[in-house]
CSV table of C-alpha atoms in Angstrom, one decimal:
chain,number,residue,atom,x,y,z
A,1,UNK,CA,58.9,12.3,-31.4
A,2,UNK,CA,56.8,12.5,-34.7
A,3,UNK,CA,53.2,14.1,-34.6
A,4,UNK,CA,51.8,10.6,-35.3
A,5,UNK,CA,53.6,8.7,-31.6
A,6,UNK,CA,52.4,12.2,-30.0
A,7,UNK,CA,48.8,11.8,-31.0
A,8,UNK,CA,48.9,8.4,-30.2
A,9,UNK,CA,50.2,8.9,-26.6
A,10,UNK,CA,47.5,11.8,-26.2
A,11,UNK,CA,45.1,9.5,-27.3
A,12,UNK,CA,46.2,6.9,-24.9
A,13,UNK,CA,46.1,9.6,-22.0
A,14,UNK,CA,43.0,10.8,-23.1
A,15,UNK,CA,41.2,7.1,-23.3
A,16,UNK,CA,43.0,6.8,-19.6
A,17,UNK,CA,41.0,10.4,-18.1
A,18,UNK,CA,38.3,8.5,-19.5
A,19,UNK,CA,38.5,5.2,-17.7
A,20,UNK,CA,39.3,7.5,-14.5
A,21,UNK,CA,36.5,9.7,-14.8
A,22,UNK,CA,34.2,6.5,-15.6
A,23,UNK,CA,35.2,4.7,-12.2
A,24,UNK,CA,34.5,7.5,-10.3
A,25,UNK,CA,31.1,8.3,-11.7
A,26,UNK,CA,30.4,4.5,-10.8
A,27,UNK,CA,31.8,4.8,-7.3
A,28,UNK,CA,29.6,7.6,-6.8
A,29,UNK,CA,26.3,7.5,-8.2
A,30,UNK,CA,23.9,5.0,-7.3
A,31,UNK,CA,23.2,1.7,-9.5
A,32,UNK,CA,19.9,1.4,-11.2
A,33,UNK,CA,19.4,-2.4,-10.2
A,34,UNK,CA,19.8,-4.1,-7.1
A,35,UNK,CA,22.1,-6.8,-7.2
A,36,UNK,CA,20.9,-10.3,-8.8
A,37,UNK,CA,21.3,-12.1,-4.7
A,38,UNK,CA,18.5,-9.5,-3.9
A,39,UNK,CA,15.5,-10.3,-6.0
A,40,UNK,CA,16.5,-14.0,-5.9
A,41,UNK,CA,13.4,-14.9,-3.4
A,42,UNK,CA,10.7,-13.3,-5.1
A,43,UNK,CA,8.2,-15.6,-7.1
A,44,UNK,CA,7.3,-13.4,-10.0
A,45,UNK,CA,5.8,-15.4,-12.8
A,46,UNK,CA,7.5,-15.0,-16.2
A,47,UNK,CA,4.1,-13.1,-17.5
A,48,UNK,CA,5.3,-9.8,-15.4
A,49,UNK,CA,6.6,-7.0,-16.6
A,50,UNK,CA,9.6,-5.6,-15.7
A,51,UNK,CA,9.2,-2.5,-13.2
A,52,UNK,CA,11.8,-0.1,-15.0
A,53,UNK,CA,14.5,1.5,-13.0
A,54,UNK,CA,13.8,5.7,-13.0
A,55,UNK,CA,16.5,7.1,-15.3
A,56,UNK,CA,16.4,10.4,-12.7
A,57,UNK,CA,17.5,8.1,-9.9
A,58,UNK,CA,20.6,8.7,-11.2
A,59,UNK,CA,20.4,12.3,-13.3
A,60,UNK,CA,19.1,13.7,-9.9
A,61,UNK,CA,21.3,14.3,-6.4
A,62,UNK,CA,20.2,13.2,-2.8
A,63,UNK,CA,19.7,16.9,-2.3
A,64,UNK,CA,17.6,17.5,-5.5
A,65,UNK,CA,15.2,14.5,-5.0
A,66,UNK,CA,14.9,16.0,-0.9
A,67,UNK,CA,14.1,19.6,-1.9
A,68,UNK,CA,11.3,18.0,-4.4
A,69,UNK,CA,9.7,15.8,-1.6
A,70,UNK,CA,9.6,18.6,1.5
A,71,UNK,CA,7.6,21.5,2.2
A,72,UNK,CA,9.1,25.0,3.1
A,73,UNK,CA,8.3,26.0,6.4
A,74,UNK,CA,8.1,22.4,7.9
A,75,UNK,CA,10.2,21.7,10.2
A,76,UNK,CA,11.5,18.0,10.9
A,77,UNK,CA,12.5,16.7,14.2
A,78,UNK,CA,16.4,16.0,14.6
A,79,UNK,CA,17.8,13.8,12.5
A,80,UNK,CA,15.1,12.9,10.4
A,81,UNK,CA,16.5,15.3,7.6
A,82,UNK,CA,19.7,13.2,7.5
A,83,UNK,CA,17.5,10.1,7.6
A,84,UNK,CA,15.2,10.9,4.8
A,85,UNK,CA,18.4,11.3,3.2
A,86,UNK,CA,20.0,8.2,4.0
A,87,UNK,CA,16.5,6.5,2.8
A,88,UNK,CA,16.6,8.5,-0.7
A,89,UNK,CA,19.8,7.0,-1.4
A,90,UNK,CA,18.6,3.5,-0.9
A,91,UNK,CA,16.4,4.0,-3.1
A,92,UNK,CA,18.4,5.2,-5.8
A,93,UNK,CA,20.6,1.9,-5.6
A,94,UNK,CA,18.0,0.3,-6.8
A,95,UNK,CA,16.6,2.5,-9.6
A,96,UNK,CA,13.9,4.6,-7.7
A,97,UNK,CA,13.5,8.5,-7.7
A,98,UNK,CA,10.9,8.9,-4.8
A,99,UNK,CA,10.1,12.6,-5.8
A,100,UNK,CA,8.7,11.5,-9.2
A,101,UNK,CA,5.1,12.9,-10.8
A,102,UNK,CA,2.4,10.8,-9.8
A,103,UNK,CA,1.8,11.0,-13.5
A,104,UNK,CA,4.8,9.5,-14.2
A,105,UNK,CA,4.7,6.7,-12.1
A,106,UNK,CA,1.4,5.7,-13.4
A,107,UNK,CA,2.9,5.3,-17.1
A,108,UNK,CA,5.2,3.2,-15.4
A,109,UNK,CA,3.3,0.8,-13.7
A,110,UNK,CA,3.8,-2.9,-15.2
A,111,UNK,CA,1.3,-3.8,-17.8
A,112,UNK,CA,1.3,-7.6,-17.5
A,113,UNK,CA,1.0,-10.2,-14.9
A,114,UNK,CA,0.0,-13.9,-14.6
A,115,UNK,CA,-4.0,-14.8,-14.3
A,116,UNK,CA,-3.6,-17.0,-11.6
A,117,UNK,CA,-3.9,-16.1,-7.9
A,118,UNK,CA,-2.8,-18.1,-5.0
A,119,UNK,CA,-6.4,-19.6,-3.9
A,120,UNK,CA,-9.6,-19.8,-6.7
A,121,UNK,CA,-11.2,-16.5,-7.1
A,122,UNK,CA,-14.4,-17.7,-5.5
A,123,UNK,CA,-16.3,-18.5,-2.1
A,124,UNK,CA,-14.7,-15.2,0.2
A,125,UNK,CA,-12.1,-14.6,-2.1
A,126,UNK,CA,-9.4,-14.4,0.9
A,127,UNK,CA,-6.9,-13.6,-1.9
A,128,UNK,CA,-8.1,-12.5,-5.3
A,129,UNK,CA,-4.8,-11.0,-6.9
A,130,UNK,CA,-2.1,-12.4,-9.5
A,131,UNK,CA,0.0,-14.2,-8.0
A,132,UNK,CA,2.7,-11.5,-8.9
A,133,UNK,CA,0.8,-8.9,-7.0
A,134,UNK,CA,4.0,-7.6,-4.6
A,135,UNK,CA,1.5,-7.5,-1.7
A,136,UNK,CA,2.5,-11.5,-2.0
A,137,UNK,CA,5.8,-11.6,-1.9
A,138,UNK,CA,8.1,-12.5,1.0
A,139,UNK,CA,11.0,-9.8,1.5
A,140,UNK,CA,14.3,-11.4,0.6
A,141,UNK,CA,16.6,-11.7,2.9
A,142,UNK,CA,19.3,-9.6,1.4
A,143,UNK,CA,17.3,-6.4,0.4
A,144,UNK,CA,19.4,-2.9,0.8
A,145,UNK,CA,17.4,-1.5,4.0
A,146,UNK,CA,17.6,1.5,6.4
A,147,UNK,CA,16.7,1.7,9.4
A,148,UNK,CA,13.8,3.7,11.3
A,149,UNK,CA,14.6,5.9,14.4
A,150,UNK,CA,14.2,3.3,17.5
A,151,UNK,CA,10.8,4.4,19.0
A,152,UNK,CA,9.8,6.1,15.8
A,153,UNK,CA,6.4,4.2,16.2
A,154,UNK,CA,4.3,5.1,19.2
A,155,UNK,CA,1.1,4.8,18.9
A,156,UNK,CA,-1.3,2.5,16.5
A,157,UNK,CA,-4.6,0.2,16.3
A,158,UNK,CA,-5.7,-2.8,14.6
A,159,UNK,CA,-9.3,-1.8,12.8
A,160,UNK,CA,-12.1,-3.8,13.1
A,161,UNK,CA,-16.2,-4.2,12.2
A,162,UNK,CA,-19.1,-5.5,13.4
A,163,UNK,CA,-22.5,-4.3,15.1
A,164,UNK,CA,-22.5,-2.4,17.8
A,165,UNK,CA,-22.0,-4.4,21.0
A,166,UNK,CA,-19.3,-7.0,19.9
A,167,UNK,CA,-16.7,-4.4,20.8
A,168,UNK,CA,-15.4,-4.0,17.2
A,169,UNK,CA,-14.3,-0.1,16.2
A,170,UNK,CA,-16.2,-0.1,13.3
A,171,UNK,CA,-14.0,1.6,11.3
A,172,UNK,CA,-12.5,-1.3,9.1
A,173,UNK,CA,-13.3,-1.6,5.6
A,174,UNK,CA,-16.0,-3.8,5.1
A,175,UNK,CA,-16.4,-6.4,2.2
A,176,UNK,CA,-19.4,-7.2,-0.2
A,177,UNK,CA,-19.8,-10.4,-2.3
A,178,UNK,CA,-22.5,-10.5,-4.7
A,179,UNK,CA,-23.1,-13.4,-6.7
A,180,UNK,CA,-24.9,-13.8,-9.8
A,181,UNK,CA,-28.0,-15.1,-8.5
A,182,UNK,CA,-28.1,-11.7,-6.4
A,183,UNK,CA,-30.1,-9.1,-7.8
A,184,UNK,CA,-28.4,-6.6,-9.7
A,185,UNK,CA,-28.5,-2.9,-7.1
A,186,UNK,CA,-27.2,0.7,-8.7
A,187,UNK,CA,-24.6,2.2,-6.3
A,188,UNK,CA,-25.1,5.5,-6.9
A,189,UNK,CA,-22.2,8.5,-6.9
A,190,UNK,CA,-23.1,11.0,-4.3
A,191,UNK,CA,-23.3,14.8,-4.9
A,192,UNK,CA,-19.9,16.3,-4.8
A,193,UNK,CA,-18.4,18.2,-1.8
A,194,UNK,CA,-21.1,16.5,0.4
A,195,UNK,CA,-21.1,13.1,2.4
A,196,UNK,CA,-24.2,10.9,1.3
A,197,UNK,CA,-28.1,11.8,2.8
A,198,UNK,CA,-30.2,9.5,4.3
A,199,UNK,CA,-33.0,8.8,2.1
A,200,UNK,CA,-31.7,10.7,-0.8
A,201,UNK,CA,-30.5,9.6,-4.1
A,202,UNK,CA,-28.4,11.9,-6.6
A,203,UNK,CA,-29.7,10.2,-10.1
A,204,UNK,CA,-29.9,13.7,-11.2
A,205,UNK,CA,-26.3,14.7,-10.7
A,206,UNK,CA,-23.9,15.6,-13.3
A,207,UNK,CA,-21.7,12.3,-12.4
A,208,UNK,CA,-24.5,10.0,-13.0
A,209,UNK,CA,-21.9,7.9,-15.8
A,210,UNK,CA,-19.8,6.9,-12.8
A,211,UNK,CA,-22.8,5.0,-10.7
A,212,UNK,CA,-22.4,1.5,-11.4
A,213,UNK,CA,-24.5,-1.6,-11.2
A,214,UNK,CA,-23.6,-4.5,-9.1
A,215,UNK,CA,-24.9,-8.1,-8.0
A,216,UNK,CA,-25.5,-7.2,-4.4
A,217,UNK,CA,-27.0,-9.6,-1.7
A,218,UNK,CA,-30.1,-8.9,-0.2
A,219,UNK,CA,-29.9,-5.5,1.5
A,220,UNK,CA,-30.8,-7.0,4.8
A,221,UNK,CA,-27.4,-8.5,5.0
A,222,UNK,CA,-25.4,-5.6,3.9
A,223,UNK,CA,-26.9,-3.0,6.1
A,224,UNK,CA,-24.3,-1.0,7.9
A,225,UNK,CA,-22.9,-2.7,11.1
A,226,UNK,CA,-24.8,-5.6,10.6
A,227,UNK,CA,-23.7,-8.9,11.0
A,228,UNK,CA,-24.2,-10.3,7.1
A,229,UNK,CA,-21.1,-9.2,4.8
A,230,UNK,CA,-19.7,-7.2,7.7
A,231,UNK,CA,-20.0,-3.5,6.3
A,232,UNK,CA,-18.6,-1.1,8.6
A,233,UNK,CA,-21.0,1.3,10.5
A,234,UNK,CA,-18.5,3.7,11.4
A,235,UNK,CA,-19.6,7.2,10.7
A,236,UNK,CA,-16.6,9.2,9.0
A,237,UNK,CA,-15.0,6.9,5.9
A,238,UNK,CA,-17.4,4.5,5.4
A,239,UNK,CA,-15.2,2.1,3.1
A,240,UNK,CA,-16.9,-0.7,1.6
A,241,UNK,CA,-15.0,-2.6,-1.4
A,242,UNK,CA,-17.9,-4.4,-4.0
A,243,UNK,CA,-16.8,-7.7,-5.4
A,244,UNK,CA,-19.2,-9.3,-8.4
A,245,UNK,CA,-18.7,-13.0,-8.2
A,246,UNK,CA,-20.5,-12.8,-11.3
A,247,UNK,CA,-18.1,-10.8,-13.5
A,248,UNK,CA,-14.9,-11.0,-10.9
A,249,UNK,CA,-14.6,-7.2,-10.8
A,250,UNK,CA,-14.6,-5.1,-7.6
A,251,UNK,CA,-14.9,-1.7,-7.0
A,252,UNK,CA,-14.4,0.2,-4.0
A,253,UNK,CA,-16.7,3.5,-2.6
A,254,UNK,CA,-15.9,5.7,0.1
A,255,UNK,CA,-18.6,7.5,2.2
A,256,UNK,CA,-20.9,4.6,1.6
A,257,UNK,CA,-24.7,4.4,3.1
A,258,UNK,CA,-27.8,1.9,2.2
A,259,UNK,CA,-30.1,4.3,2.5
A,260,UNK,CA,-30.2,5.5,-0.9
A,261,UNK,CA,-33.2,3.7,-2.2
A,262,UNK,CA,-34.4,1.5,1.1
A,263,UNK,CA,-36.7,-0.7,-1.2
A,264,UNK,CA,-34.6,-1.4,-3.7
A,265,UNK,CA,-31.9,-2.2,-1.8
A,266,UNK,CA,-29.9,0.2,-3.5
A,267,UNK,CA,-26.1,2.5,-2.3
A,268,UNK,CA,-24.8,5.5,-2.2
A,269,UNK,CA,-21.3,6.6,-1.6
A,270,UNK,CA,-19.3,10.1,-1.7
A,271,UNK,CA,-16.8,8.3,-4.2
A,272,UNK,CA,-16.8,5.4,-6.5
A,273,UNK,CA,-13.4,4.2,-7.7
A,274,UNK,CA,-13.4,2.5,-11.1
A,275,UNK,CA,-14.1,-1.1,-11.3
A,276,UNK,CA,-10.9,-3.3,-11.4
A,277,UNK,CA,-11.0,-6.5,-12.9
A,278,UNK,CA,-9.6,-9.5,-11.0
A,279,UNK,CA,-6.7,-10.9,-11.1
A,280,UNK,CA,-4.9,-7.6,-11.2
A,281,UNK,CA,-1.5,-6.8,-9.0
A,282,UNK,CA,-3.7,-4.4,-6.5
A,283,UNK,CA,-1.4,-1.7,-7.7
A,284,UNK,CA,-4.7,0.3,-8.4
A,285,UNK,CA,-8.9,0.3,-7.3
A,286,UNK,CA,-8.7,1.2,-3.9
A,287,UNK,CA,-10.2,4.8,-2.5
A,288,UNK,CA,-7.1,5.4,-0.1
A,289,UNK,CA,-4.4,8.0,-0.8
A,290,UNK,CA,-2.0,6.2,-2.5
A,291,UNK,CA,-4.5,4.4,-5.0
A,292,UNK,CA,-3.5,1.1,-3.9
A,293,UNK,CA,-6.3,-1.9,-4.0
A,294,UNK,CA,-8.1,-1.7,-0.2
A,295,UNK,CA,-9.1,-5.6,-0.1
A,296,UNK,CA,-5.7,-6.8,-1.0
A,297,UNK,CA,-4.1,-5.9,2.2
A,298,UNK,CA,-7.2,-6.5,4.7
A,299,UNK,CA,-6.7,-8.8,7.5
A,300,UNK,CA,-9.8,-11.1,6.6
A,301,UNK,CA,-12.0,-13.1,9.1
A,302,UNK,CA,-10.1,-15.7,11.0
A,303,UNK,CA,-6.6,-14.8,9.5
A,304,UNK,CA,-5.2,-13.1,12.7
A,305,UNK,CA,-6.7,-16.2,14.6
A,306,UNK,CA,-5.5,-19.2,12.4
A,307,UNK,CA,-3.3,-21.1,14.3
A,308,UNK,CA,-2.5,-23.5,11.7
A,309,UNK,CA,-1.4,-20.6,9.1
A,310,UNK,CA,0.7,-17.4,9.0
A,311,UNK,CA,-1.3,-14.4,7.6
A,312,UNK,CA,0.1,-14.9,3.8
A,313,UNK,CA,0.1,-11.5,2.4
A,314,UNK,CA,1.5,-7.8,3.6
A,315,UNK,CA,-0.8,-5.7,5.5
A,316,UNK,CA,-1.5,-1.4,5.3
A,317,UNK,CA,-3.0,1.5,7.2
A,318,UNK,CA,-2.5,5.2,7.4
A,319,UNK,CA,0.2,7.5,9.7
A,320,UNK,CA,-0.2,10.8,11.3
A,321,UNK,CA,3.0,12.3,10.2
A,322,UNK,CA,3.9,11.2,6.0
A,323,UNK,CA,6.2,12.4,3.6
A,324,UNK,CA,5.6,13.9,0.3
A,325,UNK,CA,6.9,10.7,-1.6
A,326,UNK,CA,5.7,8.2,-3.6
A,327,UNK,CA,7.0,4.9,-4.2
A,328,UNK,CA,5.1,1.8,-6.4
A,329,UNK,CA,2.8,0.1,-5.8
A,330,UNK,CA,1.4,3.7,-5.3
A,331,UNK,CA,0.5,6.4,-7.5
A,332,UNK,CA,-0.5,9.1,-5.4
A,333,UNK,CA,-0.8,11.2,-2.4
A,334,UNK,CA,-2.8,12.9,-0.2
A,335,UNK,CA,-4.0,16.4,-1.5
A,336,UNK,CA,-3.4,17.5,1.9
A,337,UNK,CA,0.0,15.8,2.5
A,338,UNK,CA,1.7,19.5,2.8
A,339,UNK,CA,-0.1,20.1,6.0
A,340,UNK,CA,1.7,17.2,7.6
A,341,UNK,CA,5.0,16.3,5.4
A,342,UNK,CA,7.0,15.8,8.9
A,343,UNK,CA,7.6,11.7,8.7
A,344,UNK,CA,9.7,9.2,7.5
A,345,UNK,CA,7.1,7.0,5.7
A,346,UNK,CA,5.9,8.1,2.0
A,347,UNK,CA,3.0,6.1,0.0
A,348,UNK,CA,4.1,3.3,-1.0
A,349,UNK,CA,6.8,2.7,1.8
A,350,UNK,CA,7.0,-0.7,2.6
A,351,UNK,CA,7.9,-1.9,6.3
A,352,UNK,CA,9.5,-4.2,7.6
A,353,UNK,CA,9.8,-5.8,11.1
A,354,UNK,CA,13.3,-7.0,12.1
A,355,UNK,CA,13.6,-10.1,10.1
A,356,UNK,CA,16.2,-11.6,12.8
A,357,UNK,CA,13.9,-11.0,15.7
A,358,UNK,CA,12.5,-14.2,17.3
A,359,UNK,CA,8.8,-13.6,17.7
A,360,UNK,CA,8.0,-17.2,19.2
A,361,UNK,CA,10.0,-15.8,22.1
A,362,UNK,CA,8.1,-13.3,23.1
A,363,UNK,CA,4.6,-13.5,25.2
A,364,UNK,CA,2.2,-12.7,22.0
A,365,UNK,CA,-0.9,-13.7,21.9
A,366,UNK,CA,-1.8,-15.4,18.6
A,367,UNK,CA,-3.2,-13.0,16.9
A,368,UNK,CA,-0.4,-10.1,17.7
A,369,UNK,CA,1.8,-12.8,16.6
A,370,UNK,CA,0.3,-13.8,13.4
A,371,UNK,CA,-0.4,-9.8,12.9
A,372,UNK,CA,3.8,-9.1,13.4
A,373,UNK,CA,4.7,-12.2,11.9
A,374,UNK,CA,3.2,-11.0,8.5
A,375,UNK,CA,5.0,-7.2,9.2
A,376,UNK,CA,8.2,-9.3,9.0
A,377,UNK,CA,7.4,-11.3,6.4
A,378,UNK,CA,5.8,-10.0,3.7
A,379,UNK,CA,5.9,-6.2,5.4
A,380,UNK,CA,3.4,-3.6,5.8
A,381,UNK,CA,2.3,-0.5,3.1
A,382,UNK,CA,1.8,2.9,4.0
A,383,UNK,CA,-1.1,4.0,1.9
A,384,UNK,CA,-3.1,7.4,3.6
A,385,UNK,CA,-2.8,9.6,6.4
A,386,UNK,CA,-4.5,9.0,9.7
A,387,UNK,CA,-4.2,10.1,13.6
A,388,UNK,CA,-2.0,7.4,14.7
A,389,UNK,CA,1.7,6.2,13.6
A,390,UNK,CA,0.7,3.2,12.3
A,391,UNK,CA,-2.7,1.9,11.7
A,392,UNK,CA,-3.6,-1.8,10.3
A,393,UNK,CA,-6.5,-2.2,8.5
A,394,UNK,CA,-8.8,-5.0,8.7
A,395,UNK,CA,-12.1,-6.6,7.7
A,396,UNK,CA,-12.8,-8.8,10.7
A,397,UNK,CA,-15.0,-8.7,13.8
A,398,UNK,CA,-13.4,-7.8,17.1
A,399,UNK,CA,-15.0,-10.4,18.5
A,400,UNK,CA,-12.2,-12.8,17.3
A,401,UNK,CA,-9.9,-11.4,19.7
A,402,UNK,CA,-12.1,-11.9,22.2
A,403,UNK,CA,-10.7,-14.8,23.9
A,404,UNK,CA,-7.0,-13.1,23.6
A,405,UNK,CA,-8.0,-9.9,26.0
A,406,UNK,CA,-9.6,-7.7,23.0
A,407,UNK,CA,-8.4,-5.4,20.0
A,408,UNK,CA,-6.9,-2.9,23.0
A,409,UNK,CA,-4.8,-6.3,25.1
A,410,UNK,CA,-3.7,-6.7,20.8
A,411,UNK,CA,-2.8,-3.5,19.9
A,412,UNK,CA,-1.2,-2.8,23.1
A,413,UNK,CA,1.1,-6.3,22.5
A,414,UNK,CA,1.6,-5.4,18.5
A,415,UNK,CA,2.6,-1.5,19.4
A,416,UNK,CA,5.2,-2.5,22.5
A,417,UNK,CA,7.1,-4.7,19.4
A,418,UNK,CA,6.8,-1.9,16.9
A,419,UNK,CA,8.1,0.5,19.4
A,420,UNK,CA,10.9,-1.3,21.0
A,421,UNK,CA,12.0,-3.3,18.1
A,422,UNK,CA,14.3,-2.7,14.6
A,423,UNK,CA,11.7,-1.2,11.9
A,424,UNK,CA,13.4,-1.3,8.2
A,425,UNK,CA,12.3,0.7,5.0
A,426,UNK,CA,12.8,-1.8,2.4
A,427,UNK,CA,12.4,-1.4,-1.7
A,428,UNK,CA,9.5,-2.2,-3.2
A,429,UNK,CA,9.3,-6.0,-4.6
A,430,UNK,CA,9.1,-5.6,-8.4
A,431,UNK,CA,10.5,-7.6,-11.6
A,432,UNK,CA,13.8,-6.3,-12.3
């Protein structure tokens, strides 16, 4: 055999080792895009971005991307090792590393959209994002998902607001339209390390750039717990989210009071987030851990009671037990999420009820229906830490579930579902 028929048939053998070598590497690492059949529901516009798959979802291993997202010393209940395991791989079939830098995933973070939004931004503005905000997006049918622990949810609440008496919690986010014929009121940045002081009013602090200016109603109407805008009166967060009709911006503060400056009507909060300007995707504005929008998941008044219309967006809240992950749209965690990095559910995490389960034949009450009907549709986020395993956040009176036994006869209906039935981690819906 001459040297040239040898180097041919090495090179031949060689090109086969390749091939080999090739297959297996695509038998056993993850795709970076789900398939086409999965994605083929969502109703992104044209104007989004693409969400880029994480080159590292591949690069890293299962174990790699578990060692970055748990804490030494914590130990996890049985079988949630091997679960967290199962749900890092699902993500890496479609493109996601969960244990990337918050830094990272900002840069990431799509950088177009469509303007319009799926009602006029006006009146309450029920819905105020792009219509490619993924907070409005049904879950496709055929989405890769895995499966939660049965019973892993056992306790949760429904939030509410109101004044005292009405039998609402007051510890929902409350929500504060100003329009332009409302007179322009400074919402002033607390001083740091220190909730906000009745009757005080930090214009002297070194973060005086950060208090903002806003077309706020009258102040009788937004006083805490009151009956006007419906601002919480609750007395640890104190979330109130600012939307100016006149400019379509919101803004969101955290440890709010009206006290600041009684005759002016002005505000004072622990933390101001920067204003976002609407229509956005609600990937960003909010003061919760995982720096999500707070408004765009709300349960709004009369959504949980409308009997002629599903809820038509996802909904949020916090858990006691997270995971040191972070999945878009988030962008952050909890400085403190190493004290309790014991769960299943990272920021970001989105939800899902079992889509196959037949809620019209079960004995709900309309609003624990409409409330799991919109956990099956459209899912629910995980954005902050809490005391409970899965908290909903809403913007709405208690007195709406009045005539259904209360918030307690509602959770109690919502939480025997979430306990009893199939609970799915699904990816998050993005342009791919």
């Amino acid at each position: 055999m001459n040297k040239r028929m040898q180097a041919a048939i090495s090179y031949i053998a060689l090109f086969a080792l390749v091939i080999l070598v090739s297959s297996c590497f695509t038998r056993n690492s993850p795709s970076l895009t789900a398939n086409a059949a999965d994605v083929s529901n969502l109703a992104f516009s044209n104007e989004l971005s693409q969400y880029q798959p994480h080159l590292t979802a591949r690069s890293r291993t299962v174990e790699q991307i578990y060692d970055q997202t748990a804490t030494p010393g914590i130990t996890l209940e049985s079988g949630y090792a091997e679960k967290r395991k199962e749900i890092i791989r699902m993500y890496q079939s479609v493109g996601i590393d969960i244990s990337l830098d918050k830094n990272e995933l900002r840069k990431l973070k799509p950088q177009n959209w469509s303007k319009q939004t799926p009602q006029p931004l006006d009146g309450s503005y029920p819905q105020p994002y792009s219509i490619d905000a993924p907070f409005y997006q049904k879950i496709p049918t055929n989405f890769p998902r895995v499966l939660l622990p049965t019973g892993y949810v056992q306790s949760g609440h429904i939030s509410t607001l109101g004044p005292s008496g009405d039998g609402s919690d007051e510890f929902g986010i409350g929500v504060v339209i100003g329009s332009a014929s409302d007179p322009i009121r400074t919402i002033y940045l607390e001083q740091a390390n220190q909730y906000a002081k009745i009757g005080t009013c930090p214009q002297l602090n070194p973060w005086t750039g950060l208090n903002v200016k806003w077309h706020i109603p009258d102040s009788a109407n937004t006083k805490l717990g009151s009956t006007g805008n419906g601002v919480p009166r609750n007395q640890s967060d104190r979330t109130v989210v600012w939307l100016d009709r006149a400019t379509n911006k919101t803004v969101a503060t955290w440890g709010s009071i009206e006290n600041c400056q009684p005759l002016l009507g002005d505000w004072s909060a622990m933390h101001i987030e920067q204003p976002d300007q609407l229509p956005s995707l609600g990937d960003a504005g909010g003061v919760n851990a995982a720096n999500k929008s707070d408004i765009v998941t709300l349960i709004r008044p009369g959504e949980a009671i409308n009997p002629q219309q599903p809820i038509p967006h996802a909904l949020s809240g916090p858990v006691r037990n997270a995971w040191k992950a972070i999945v878009y749209p988030a962008s952050n965690y909890d400085q403190s999420i190493d004290q309790n990095n014991r769960g299943l559910l990272g920021y970001g995490f989105l939800v899902q009820l079992d889509p196959n389960l037949n809620l019209a034949s079960l004995n709900l009450s309309l609003p624990a229906r409409r409330i799991l009907e919109a956990i099956q549709s459209y899912g629910w986020y995980m954005d902050d830490t809490g005391v409970r395993d899965f908290d909903i956040k809403g913007n709405f009176s208690a007195a709406e579930f009045a005539p259904y036994g209360g918030v307690n006869a509602v959770d109690a209906q919502v939480l025997s579902v979430l306990k009893n039935q199939k609970l799915y981690v699904v990816p998050p819906l993005v342009k791919r």
